[in-house]
Short mmCIF file of C-alpha atoms in Angstrom, two decimals:
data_model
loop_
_atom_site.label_atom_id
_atom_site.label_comp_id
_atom_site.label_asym_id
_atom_site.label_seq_id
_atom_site.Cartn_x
_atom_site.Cartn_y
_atom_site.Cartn_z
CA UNK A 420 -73.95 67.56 19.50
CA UNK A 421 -73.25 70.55 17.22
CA UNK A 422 -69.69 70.80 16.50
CA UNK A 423 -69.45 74.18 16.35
CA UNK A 424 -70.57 74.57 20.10
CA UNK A 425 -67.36 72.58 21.27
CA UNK A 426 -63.96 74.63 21.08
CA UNK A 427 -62.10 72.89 23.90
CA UNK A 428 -60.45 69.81 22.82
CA UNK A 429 -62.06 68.04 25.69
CA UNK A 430 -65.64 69.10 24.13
CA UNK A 431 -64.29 68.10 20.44
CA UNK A 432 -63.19 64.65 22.07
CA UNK A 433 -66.63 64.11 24.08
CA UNK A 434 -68.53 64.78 20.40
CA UNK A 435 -66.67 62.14 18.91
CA UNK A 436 -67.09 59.77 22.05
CA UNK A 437 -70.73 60.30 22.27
CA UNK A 438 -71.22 59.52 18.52
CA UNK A 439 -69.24 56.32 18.84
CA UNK A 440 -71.48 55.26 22.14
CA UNK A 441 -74.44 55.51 20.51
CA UNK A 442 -73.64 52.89 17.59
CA UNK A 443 -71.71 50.54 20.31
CA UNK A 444 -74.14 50.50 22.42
CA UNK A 445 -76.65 49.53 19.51
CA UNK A 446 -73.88 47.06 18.29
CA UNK A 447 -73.98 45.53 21.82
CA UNK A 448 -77.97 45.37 22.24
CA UNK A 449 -78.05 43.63 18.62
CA UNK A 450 -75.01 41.52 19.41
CA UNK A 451 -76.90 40.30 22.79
CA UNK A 452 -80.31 39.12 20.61
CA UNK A 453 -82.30 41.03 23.16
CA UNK A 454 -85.25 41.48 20.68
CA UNK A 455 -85.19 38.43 18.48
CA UNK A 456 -89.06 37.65 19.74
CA UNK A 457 -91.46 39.35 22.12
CA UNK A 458 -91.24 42.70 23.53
CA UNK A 459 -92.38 46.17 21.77
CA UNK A 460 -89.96 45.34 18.97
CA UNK A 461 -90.99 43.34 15.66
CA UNK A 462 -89.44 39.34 15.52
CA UNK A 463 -86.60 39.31 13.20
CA UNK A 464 -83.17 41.03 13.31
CA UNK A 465 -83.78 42.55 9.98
CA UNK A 466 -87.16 43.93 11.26
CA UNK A 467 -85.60 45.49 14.35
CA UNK A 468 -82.30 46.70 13.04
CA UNK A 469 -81.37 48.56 10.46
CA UNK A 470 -78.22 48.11 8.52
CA UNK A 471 -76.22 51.99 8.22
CA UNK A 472 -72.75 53.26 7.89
CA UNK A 473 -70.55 54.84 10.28
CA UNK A 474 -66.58 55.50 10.22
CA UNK A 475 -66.68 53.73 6.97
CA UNK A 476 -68.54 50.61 8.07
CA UNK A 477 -71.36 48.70 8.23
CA UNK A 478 -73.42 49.07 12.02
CA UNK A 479 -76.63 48.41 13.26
CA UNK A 480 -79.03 51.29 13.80
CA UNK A 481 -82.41 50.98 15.80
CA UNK A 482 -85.89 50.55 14.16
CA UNK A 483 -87.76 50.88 16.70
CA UNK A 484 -88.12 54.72 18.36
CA UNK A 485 -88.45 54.10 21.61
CA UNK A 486 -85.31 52.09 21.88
CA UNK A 487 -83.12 54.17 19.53
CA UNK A 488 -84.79 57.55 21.87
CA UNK A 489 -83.76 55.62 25.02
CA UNK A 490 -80.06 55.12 24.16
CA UNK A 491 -79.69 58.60 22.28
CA UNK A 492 -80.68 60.24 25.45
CA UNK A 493 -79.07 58.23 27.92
CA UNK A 494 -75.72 58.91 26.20
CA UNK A 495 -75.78 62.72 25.16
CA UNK A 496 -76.74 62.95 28.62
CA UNK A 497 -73.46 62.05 29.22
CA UNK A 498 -71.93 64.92 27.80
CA UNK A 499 -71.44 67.70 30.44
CA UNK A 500 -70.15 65.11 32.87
CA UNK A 501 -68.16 63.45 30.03
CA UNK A 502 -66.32 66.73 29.04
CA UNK A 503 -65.71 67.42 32.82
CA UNK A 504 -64.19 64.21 33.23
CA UNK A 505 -66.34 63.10 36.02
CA UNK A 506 -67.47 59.78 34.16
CA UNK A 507 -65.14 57.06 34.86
CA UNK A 508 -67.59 54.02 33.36
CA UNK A 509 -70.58 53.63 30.87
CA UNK A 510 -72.12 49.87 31.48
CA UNK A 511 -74.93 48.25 29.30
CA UNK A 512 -76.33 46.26 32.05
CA UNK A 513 -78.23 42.88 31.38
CA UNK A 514 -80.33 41.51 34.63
CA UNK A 515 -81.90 38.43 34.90
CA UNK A 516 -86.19 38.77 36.46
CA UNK A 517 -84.80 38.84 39.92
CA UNK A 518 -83.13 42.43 38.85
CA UNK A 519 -79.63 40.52 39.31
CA UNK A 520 -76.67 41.64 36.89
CA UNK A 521 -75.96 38.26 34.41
CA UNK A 522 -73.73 40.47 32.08
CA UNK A 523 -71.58 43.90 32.01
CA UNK A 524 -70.46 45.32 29.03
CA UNK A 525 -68.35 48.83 30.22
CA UNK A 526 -66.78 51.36 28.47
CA UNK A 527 -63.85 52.59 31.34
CA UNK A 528 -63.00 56.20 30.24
CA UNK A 529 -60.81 58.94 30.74
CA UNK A 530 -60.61 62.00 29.35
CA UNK A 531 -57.78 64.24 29.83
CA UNK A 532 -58.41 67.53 31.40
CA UNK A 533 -54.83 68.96 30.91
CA UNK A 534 -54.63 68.00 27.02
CA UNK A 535 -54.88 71.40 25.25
CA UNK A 536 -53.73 70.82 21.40
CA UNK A 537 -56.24 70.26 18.55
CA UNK A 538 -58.15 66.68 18.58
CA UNK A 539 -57.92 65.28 15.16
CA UNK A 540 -61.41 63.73 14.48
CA UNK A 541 -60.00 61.15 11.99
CA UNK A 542 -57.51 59.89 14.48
CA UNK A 543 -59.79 59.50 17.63
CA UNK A 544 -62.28 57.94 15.33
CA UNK A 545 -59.88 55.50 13.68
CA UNK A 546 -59.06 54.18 16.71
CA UNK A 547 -63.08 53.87 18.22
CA UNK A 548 -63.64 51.80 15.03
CA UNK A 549 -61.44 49.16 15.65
CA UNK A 550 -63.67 48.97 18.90
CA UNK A 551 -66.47 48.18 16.41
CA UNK A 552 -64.69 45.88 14.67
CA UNK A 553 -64.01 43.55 17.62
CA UNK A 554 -67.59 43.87 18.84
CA UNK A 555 -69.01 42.35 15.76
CA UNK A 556 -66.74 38.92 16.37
CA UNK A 557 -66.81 39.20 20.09
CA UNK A 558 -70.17 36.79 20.55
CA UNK A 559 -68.32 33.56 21.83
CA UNK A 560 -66.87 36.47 24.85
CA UNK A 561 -70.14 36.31 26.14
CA UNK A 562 -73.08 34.34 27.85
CA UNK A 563 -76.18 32.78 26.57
CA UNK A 564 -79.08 34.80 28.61
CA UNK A 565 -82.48 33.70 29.04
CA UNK A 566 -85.03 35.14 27.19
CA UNK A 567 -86.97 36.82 30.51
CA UNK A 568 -84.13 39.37 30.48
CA UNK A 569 -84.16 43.43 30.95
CA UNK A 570 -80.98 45.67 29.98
CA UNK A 571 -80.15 49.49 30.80
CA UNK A 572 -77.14 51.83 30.88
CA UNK A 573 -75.43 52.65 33.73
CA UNK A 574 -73.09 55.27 34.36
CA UNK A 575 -70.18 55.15 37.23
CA UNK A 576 -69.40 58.33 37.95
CA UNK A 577 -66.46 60.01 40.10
CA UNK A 578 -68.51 62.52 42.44
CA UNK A 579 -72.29 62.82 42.21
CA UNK A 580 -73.82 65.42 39.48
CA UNK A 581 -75.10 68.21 41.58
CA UNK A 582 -77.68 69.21 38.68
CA UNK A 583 -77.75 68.93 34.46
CA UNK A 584 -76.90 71.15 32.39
CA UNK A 585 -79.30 69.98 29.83
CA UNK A 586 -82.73 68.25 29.60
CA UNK A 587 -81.04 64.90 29.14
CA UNK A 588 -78.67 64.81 31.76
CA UNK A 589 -81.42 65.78 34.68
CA UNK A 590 -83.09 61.96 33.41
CA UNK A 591 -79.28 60.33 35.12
CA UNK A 592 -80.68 58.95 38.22
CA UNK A 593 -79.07 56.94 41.06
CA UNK A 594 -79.75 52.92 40.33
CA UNK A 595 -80.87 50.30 43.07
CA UNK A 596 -78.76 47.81 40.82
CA UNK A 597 -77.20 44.77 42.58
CA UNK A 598 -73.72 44.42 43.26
CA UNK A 599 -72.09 41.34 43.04
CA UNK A 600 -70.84 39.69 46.16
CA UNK A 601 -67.58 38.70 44.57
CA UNK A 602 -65.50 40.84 42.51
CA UNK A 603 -66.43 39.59 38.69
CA UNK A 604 -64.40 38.05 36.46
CA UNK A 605 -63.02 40.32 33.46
CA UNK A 606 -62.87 39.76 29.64
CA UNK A 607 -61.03 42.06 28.11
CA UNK A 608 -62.18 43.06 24.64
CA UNK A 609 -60.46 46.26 23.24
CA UNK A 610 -58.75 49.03 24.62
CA UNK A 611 -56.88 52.24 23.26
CA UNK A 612 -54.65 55.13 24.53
CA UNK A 613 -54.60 58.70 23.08
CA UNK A 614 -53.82 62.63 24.47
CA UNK A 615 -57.22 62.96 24.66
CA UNK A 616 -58.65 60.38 25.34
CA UNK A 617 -57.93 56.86 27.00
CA UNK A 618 -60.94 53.83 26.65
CA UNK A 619 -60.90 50.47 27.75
CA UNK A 620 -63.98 47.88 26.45
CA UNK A 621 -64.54 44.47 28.87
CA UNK A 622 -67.01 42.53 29.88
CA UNK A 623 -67.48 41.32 33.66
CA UNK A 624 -69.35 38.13 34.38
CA UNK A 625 -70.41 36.90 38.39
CA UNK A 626 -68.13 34.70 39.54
CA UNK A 627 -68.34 31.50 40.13
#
């Protein structure tokens, strides 16, 4: 997203946002050893990550293209409806081979439609880093999946998207996903609280 297109604050904010899904979402998919053996990807960490720097610290980036395509486009798809406010979640969805959710990690967002003062980049992204941080030590949070599994992003939005503005939002389609018959149980992981911008990381797990 060129920054130059984005005058509103809300557009500056949804940049920033965008950039900092991208790496979580990478940081969650290599956190989650979906690709450790099998699959399109090569067999070893260091084969299908790569080791990069963002806000000052070290992340994972993709290898592979297909994967680091799919989550590029699934998120900057986001954008439009991001800016407008009309996401309210972004899940990275982990199903078991009967399509069944085993593991949510999701981003709850809100971005402030009224805020009209300058976003400072260094700020916002100070504060999405410390997300990062508590990613990379959050593995004992979470499950042990089987290996049979499948994953996607999923995005919760407020009112239906009557249309894209772009290429990449027209691939958003509506899921046939599951629901859980019980309301899951919640692990909070980070959250923060700006003008701006207001995020909340957790993971939900079926209950038992």
């Amino acid at each position: 997203m060129n920054r130059r297109e984005n005058h509103s604050p809300q557009g500056e904010a949804t940049r920033i946002l965008i950039e900092f899904l991208e790496v979580a979402i990478t940081a969650i998919v290599f956190l989650k050893g979906v690709y450790p053996s099998g699959g399109f990807l090569p067999t070893h960490y260091f084969r299908a990550f790569e080791r990069r720097r963002y806000l000052n610290m070290v992340v994972q980036r993709a290898r592979h293209p297909q994967l680091r395509y799919y989550i590029h486009v699934a998120v900057s798809g986001l954008a439009p409806y991001l800016e407008q406010g009309m996401v309210e979640r972004v899940a990275v969805v982990f199903f078991n081979s009967d399509n069944v959710p085993l593991e949510k990690f999701v981003f709850k967002l809100a971005m402030n439609q009224s805020y009209d003062s300058k976003v400072e980049p260094m700020d916002l992204e100070s504060s999405l880093r410390s997300f990062l941080v508590k990613l990379s030590v959050s593995n004992s949070l979470t499950k042990d999946l089987p290996q049979d599994i499948r994953w996607e992003i999923t995005g919760y939005f407020k009112s239906l998207p009557m249309g894209g503005t772009n290429k990449e939002a027209e691939l958003w389609i509506p899921t046939d996903t599951e629901l859980w018959q019980q309301p899951p149980l919640i692990t909070p992981i980070r959250s923060m609280s700006s003008e701006s911008l207001c995020l909340q990381l957790y993971l939900e797990h079926p209950s038992l």
